[in-house]
Coordinates of N, CA, C and O in Angstrom, one line a residue:
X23 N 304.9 147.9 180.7 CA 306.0 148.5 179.9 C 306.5 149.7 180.7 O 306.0 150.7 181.0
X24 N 307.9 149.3 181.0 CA 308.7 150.7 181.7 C 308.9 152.0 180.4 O 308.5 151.7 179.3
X25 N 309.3 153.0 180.7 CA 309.9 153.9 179.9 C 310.8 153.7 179.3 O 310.9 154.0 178.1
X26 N 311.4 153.2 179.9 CA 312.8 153.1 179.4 C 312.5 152.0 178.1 O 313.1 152.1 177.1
X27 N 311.5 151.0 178.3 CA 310.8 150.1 177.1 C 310.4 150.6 176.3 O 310.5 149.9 175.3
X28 N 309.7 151.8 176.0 CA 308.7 152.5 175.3 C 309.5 152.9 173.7 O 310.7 153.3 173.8
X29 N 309.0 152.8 172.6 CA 309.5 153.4 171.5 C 308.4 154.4 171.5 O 307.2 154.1 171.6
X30 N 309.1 155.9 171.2 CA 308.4 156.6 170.9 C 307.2 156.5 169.9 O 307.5 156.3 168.8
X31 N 306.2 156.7 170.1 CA 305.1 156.6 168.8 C 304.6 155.5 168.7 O 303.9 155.2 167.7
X32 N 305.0 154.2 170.0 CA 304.9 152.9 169.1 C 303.3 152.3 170.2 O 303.4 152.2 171.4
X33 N 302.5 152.3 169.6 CA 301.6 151.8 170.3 C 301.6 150.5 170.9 O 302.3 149.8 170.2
X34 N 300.9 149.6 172.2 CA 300.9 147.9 172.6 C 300.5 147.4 170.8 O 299.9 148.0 169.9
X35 N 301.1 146.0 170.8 CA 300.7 145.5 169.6 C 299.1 144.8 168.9 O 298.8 144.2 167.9
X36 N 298.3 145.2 170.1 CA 296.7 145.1 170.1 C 296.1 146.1 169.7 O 295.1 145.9 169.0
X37 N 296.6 147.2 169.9 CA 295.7 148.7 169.5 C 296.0 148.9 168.5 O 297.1 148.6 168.0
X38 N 294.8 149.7 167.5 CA 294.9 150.3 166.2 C 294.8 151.8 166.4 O 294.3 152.2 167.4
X39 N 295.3 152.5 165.6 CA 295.5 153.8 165.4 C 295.0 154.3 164.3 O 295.4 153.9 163.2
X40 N 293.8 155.4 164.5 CA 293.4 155.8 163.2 C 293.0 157.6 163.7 O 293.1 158.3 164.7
X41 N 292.4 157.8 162.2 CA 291.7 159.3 162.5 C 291.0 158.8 162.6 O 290.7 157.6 162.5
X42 N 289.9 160.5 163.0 CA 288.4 160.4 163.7 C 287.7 160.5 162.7 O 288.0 160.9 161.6
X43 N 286.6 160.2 163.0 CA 285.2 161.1 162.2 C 284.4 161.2 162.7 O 284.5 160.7 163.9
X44 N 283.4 161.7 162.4 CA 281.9 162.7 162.8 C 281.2 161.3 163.7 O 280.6 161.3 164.8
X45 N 281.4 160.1 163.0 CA 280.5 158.9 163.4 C 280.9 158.6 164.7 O 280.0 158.4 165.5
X46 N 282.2 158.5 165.0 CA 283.0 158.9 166.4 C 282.4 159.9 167.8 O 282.6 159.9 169.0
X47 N 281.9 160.6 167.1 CA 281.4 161.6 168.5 C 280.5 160.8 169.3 O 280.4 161.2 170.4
X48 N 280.0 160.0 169.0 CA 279.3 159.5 170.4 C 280.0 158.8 171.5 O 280.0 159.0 172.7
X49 N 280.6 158.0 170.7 CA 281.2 157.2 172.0 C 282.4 158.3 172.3 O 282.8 158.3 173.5
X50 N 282.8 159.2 171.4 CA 283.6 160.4 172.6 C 283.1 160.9 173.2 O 283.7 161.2 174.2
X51 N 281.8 161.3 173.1 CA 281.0 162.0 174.2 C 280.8 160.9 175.5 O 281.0 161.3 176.6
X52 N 280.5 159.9 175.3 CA 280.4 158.6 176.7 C 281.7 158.4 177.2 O 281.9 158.1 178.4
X53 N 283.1 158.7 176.3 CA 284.0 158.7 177.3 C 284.6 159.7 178.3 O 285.3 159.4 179.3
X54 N 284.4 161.1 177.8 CA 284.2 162.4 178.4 C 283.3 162.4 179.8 O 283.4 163.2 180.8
X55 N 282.5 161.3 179.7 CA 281.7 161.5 180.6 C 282.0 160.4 181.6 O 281.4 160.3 182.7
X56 N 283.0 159.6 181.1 CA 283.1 158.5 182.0 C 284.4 158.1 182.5 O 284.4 157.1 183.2
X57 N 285.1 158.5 182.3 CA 287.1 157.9 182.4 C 287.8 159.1 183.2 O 289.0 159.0 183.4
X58 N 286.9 160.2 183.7 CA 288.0 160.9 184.3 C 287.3 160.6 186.2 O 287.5 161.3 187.2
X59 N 286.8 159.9 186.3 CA 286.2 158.8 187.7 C 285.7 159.9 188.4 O 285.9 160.1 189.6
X60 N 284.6 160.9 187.3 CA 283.8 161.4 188.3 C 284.3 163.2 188.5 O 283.5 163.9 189.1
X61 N 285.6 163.8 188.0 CA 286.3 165.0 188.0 C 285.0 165.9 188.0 O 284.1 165.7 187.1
X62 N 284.9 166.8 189.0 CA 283.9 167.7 188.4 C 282.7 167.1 188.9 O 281.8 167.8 188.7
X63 N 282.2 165.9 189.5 CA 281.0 165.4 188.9 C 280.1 165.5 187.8 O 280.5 165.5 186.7
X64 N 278.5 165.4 188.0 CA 277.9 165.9 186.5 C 278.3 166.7 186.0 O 279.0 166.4 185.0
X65 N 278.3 167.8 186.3 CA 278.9 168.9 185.6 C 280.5 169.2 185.4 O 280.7 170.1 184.6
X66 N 281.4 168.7 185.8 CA 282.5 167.7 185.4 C 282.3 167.5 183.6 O 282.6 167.9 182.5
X67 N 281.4 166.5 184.3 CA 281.3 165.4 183.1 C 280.7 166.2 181.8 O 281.3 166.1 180.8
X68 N 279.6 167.1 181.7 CA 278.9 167.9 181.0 C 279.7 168.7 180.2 O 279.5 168.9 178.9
X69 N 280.8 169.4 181.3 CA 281.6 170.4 180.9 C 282.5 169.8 179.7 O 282.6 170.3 178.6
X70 N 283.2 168.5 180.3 CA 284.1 167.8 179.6 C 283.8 167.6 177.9 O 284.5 167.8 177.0
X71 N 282.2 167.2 177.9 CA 281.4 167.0 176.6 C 281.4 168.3 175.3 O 281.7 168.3 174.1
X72 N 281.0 169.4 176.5 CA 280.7 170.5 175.7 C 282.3 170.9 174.9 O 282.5 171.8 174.0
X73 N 283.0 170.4 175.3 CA 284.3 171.3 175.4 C 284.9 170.3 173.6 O 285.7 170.9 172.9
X74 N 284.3 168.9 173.1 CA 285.0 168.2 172.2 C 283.3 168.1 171.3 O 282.5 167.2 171.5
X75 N 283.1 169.0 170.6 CA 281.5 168.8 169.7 C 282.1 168.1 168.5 O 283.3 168.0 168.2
X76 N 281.1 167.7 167.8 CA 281.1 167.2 166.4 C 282.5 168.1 165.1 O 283.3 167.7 164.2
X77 N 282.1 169.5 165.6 CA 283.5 170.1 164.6 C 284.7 169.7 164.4 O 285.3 170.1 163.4
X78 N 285.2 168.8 165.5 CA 286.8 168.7 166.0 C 286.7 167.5 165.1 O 287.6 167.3 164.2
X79 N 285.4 166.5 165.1 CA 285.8 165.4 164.2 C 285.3 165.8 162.8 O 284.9 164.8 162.3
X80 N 285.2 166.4 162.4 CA 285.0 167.1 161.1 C 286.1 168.1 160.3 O 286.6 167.9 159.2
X81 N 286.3 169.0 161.0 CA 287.2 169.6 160.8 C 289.0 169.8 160.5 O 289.7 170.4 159.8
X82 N 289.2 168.3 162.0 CA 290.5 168.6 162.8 C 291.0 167.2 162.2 O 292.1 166.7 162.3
X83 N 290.0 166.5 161.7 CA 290.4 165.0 161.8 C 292.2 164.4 161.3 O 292.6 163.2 161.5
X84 N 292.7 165.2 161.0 CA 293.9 165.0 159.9 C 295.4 165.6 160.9 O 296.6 165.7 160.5
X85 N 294.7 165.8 162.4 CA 296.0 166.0 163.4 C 295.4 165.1 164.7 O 295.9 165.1 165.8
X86 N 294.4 164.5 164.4 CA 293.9 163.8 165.9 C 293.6 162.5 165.3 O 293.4 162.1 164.2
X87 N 293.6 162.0 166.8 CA 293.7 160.3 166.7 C 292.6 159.7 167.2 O 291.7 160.4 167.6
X88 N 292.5 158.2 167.4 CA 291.7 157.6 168.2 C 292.6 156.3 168.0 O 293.2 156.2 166.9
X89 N 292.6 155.1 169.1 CA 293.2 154.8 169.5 C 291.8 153.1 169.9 O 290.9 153.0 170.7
X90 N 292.2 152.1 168.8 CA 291.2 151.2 169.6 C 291.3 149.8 169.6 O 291.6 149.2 168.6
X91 N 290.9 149.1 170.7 CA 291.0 147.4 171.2 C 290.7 146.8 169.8 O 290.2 147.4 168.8
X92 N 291.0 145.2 169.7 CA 291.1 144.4 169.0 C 289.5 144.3 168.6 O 289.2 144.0 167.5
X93 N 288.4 144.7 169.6 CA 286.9 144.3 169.2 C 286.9 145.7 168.8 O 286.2 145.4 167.8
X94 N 287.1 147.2 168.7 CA 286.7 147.6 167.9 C 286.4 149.1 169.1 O 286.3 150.3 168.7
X95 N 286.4 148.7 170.5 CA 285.9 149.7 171.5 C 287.2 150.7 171.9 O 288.4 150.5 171.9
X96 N 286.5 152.0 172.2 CA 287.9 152.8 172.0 C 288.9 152.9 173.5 O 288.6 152.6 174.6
X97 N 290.2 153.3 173.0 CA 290.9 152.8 174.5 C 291.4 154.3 174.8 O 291.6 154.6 175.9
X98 N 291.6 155.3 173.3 CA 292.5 156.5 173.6 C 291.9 157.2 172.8 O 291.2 156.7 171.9
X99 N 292.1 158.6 173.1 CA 291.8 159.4 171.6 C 292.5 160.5 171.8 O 292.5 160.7 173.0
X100 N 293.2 161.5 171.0 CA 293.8 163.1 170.8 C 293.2 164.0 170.2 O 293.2 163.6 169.0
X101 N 292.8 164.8 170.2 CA 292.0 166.0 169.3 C 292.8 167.1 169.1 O 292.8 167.8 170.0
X102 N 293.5 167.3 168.2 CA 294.4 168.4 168.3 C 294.6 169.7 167.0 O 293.4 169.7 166.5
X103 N 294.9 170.2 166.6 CA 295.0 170.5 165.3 C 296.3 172.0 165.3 O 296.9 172.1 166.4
X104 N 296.4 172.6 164.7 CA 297.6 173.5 163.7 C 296.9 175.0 164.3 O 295.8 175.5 164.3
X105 N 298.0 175.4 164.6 CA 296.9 176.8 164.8 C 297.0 177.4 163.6 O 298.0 177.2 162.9
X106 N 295.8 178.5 163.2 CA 295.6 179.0 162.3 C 296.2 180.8 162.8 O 296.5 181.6 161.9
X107 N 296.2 181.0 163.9 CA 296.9 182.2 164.0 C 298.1 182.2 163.9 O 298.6 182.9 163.0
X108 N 298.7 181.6 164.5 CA 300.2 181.2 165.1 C 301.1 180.4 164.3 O 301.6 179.4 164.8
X109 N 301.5 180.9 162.9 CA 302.2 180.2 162.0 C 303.0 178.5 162.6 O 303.0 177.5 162.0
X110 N 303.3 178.8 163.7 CA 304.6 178.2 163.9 C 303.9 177.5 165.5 O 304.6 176.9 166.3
X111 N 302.5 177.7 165.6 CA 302.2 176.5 166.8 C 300.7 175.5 166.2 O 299.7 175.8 165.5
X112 N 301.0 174.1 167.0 CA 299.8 173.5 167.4 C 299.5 173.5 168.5 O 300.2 173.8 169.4
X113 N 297.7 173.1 168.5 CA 297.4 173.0 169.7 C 296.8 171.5 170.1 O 295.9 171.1 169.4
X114 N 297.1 170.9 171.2 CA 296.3 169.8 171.8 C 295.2 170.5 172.3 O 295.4 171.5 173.0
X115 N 294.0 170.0 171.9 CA 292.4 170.2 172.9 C 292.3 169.2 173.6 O 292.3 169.3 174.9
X116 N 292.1 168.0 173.0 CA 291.7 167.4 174.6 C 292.4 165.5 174.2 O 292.4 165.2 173.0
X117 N 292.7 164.8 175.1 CA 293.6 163.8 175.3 C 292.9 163.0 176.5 O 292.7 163.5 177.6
X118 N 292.6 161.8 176.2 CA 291.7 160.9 176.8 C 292.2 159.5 176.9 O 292.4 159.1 175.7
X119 N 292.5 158.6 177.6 CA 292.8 157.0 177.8 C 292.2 156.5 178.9 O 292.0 157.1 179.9
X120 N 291.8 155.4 178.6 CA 290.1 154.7 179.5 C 291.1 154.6 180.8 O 292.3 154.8 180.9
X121 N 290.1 154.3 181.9 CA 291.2 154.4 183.0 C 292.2 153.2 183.0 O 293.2 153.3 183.7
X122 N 291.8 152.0 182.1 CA 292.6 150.7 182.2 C 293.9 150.8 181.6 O 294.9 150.2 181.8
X123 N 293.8 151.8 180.7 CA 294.8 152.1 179.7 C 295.9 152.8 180.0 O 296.9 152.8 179.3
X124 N 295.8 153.6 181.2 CA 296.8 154.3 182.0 C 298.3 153.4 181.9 O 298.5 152.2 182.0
X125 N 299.0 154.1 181.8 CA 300.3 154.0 182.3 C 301.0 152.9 181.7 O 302.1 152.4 182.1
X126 N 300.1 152.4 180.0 CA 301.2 151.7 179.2 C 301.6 152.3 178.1 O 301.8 151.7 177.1
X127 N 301.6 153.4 178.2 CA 302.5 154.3 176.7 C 301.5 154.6 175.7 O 301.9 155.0 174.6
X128 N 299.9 154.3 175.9 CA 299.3 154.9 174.7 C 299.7 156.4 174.4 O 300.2 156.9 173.4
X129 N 299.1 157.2 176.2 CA 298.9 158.2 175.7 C 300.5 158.8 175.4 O 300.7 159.2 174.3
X130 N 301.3 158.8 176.0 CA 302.7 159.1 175.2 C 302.6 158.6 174.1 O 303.6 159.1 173.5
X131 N 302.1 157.7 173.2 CA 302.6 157.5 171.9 C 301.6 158.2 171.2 O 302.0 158.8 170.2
X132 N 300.3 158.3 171.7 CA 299.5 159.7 170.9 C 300.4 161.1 170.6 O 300.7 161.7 169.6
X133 N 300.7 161.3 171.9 CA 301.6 162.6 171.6 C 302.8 162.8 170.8 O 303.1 163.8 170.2
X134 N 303.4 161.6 171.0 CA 304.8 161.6 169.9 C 304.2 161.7 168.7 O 304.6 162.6 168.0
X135 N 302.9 160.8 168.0 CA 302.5 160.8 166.7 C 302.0 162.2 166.3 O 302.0 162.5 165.1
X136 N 301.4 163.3 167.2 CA 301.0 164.5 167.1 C 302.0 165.3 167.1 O 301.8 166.2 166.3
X137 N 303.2 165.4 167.7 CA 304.5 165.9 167.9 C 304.8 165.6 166.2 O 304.3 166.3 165.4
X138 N 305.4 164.7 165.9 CA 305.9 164.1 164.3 C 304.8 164.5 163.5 O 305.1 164.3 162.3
X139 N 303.8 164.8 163.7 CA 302.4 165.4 162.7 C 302.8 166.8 162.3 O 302.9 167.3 161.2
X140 N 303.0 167.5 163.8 CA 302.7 169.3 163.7 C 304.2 169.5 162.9 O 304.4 170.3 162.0
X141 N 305.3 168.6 163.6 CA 306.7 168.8 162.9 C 306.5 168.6 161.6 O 306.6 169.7 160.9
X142 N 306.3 167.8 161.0 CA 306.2 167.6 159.5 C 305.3 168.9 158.6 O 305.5 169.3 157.4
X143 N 304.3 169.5 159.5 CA 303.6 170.4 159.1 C 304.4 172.1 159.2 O 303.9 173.1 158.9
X144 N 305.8 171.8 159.7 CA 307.4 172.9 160.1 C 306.5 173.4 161.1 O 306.0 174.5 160.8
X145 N 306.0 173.0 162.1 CA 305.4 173.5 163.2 C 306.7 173.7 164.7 O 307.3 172.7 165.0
X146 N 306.8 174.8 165.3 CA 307.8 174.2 166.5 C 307.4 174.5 167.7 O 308.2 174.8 168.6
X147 N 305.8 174.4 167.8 CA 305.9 174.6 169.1 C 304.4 173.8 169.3 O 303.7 173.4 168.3
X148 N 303.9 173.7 170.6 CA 302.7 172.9 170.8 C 301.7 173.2 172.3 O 302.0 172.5 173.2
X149 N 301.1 173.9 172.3 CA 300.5 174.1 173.6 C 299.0 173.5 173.8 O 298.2 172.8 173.1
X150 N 298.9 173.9 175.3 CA 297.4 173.0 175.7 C 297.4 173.9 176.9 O 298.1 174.9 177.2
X151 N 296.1 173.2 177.6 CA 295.9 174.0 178.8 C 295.1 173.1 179.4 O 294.6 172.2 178.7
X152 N 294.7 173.2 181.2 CA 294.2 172.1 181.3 C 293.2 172.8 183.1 O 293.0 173.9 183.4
X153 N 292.9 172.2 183.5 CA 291.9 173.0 184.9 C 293.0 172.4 186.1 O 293.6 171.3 186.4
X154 N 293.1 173.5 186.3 CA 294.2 173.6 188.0 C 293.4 172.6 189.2 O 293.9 172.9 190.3
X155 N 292.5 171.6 189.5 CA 292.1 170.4 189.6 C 292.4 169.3 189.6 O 292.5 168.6 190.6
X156 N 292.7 168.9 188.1 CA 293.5 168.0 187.2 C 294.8 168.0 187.8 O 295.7 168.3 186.9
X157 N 295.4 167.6 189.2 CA 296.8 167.2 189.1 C 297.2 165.8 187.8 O 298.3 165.6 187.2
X158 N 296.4 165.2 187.7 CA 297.6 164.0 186.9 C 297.7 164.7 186.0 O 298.9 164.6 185.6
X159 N 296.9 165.6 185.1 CA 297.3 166.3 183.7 C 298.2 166.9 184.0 O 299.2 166.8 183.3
X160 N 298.3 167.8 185.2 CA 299.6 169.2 185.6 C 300.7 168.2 185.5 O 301.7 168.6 184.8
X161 N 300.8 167.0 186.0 CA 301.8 166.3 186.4 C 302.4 165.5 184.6 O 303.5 165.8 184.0
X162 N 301.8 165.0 184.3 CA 301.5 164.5 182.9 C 302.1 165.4 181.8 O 302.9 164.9 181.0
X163 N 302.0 166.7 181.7 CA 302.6 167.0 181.1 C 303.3 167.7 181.3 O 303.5 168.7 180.6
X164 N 303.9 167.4 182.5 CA 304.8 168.1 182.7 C 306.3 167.1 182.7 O 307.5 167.3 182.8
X165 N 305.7 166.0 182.6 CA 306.9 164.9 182.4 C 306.9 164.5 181.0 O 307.9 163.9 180.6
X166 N 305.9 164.9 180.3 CA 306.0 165.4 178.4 C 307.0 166.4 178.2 O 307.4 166.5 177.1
X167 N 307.4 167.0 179.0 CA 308.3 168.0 178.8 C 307.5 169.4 178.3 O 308.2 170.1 177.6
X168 N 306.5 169.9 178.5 CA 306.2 170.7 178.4 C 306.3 171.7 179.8 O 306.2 171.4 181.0
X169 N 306.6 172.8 179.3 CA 306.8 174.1 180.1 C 305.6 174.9 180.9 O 304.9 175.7 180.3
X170 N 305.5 174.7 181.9 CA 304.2 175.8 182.5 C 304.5 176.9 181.9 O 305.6 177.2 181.6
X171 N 303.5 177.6 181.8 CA 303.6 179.3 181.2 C 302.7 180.3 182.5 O 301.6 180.1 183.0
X172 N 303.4 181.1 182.8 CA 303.4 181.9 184.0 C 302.0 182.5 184.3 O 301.7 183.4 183.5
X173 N 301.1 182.4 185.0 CA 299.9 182.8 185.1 C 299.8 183.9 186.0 O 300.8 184.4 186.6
X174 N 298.2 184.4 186.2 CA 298.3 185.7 187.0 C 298.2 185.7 188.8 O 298.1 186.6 189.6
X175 N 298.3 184.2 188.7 CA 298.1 183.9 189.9 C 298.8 182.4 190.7 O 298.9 181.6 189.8
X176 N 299.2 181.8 191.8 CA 299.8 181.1 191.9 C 299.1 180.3 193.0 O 298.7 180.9 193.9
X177 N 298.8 178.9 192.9 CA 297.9 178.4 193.9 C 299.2 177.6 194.7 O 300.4 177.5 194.9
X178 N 297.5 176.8 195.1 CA 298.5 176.4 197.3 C 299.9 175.4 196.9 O 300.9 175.2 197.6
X179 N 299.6 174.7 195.5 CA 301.1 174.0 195.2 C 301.7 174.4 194.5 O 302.6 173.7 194.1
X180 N 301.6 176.0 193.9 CA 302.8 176.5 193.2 C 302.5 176.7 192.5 O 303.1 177.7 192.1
X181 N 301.3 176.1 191.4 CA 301.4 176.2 190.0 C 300.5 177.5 189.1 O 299.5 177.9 189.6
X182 N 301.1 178.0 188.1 CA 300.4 179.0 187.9 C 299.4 179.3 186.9 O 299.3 178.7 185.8
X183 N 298.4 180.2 187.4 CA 297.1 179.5 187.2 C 296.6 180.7 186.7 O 296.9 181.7 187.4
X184 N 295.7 180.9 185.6 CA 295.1 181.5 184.2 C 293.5 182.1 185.2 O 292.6 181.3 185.1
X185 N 293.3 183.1 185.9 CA 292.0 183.0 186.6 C 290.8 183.6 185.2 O 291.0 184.5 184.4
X186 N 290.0 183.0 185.4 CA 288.8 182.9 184.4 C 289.2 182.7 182.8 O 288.5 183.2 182.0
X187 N 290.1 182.1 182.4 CA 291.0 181.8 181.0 C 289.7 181.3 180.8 O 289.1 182.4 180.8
X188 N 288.8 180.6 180.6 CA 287.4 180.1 179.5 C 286.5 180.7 179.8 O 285.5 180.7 179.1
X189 N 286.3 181.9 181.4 CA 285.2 182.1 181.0 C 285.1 182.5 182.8 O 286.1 182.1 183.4
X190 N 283.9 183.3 183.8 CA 284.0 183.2 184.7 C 283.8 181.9 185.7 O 282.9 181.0 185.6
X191 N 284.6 181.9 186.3 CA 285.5 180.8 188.0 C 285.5 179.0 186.7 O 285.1 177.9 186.9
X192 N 286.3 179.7 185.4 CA 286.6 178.8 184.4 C 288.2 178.8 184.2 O 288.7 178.8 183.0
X193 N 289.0 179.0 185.5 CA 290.5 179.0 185.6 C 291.0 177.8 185.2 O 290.5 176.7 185.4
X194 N 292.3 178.1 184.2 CA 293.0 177.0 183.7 C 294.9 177.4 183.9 O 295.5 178.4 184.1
X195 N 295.2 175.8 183.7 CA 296.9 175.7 183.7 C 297.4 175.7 182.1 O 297.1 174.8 181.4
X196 N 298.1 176.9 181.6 CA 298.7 177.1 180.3 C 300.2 176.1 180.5 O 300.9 175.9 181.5
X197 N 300.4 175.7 179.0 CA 301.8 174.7 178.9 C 301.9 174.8 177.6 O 301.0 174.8 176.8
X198 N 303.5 175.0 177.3 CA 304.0 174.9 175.9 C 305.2 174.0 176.3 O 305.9 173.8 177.3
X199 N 305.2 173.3 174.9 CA 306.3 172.6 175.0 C 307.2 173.2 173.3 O 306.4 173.3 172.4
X200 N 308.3 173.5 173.0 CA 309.0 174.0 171.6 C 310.5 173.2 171.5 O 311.1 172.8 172.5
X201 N 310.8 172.9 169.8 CA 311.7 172.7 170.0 C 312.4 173.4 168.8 O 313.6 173.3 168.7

């Protein structure tokens, strides 16, 4: 499927779209640990886990997705939810498609359905953040149309970069997208 093919929000006609639940965390935890081909290594992978616990499918379930094959195994998922400070923002946490799944419009149609979620909720704006590492994410959403947001520092390709934003040598890439 080219872009130019893609209906916004419209998933391949094999995949189901549903919310999460709590019963869900396992196999999100095995794909955290397995679909980004090694990012980080173990501790990559560890970090990845800690970062999506049991609360997000408890809590958030009613702005995040999961995304899954005709037998039932998962292909995508979004975790996202409404900020509670910020009248007028959501936030994406974390956004996941197996590596096979790449590059046929799931994960853009996750985002459109989270986009059409936070709007309905009069939300206008939507941010994330992601590890200055992660080129396909920097890249990825930045062809979402989301906006880098200016950091305190600028690395060897430009991009601007949050030094210790989670925590110490736990630097991240800030992005908003508003409309």
């Amino acid at each position: 499927m080219t872009e130019r093919d893609r209906v916004p929000g419209r998933l391949p006609e094999d995949l189901t779209l549903r919310r999460p639940g709590p019963a869900d965390h396992a196999r999100l935890q095995v794909a955290l640990a397995e679909w980004w081909g090694g990012l980080g290594g173990a501790a990559g992978a560890r970090q990845r886990q800690l970062l999506v616990p049991r609360l997000f499918l408890q809590h958030f379930a009613d702005t995040s997705f999961l995304v899954e094959r005709p037998d039932g195994t998962l292909h995508a998922f979004l975790i996202g939810f409404l900020s509670q400070t910020e009248p007028e923002a959501a936030y994406i946490h974390f956004v996941g498609v197996c590596p096979e799944g790449r590059r046929d419009g799931v994960g853009s149609a996750l985002y459109d359905r989270f986009f059409a979620t936070v709007r309905a909720a009069g939300r206008s704006r939507v941010r994330c953040i992601t590890s200055p590492n992660n080129r396909n994410s920097i890249a990825y959403h930045t062809r979402m149309g989301f906006r880098l947001e200016p950091g305190d520092r600028i690395d060897d390709e430009g991009v601007p970069v949050h030094t210790d934003y989670d925590g110490p040598g736990l630097d991240r890439v800030s992005f908003v997208r508003e409309w």
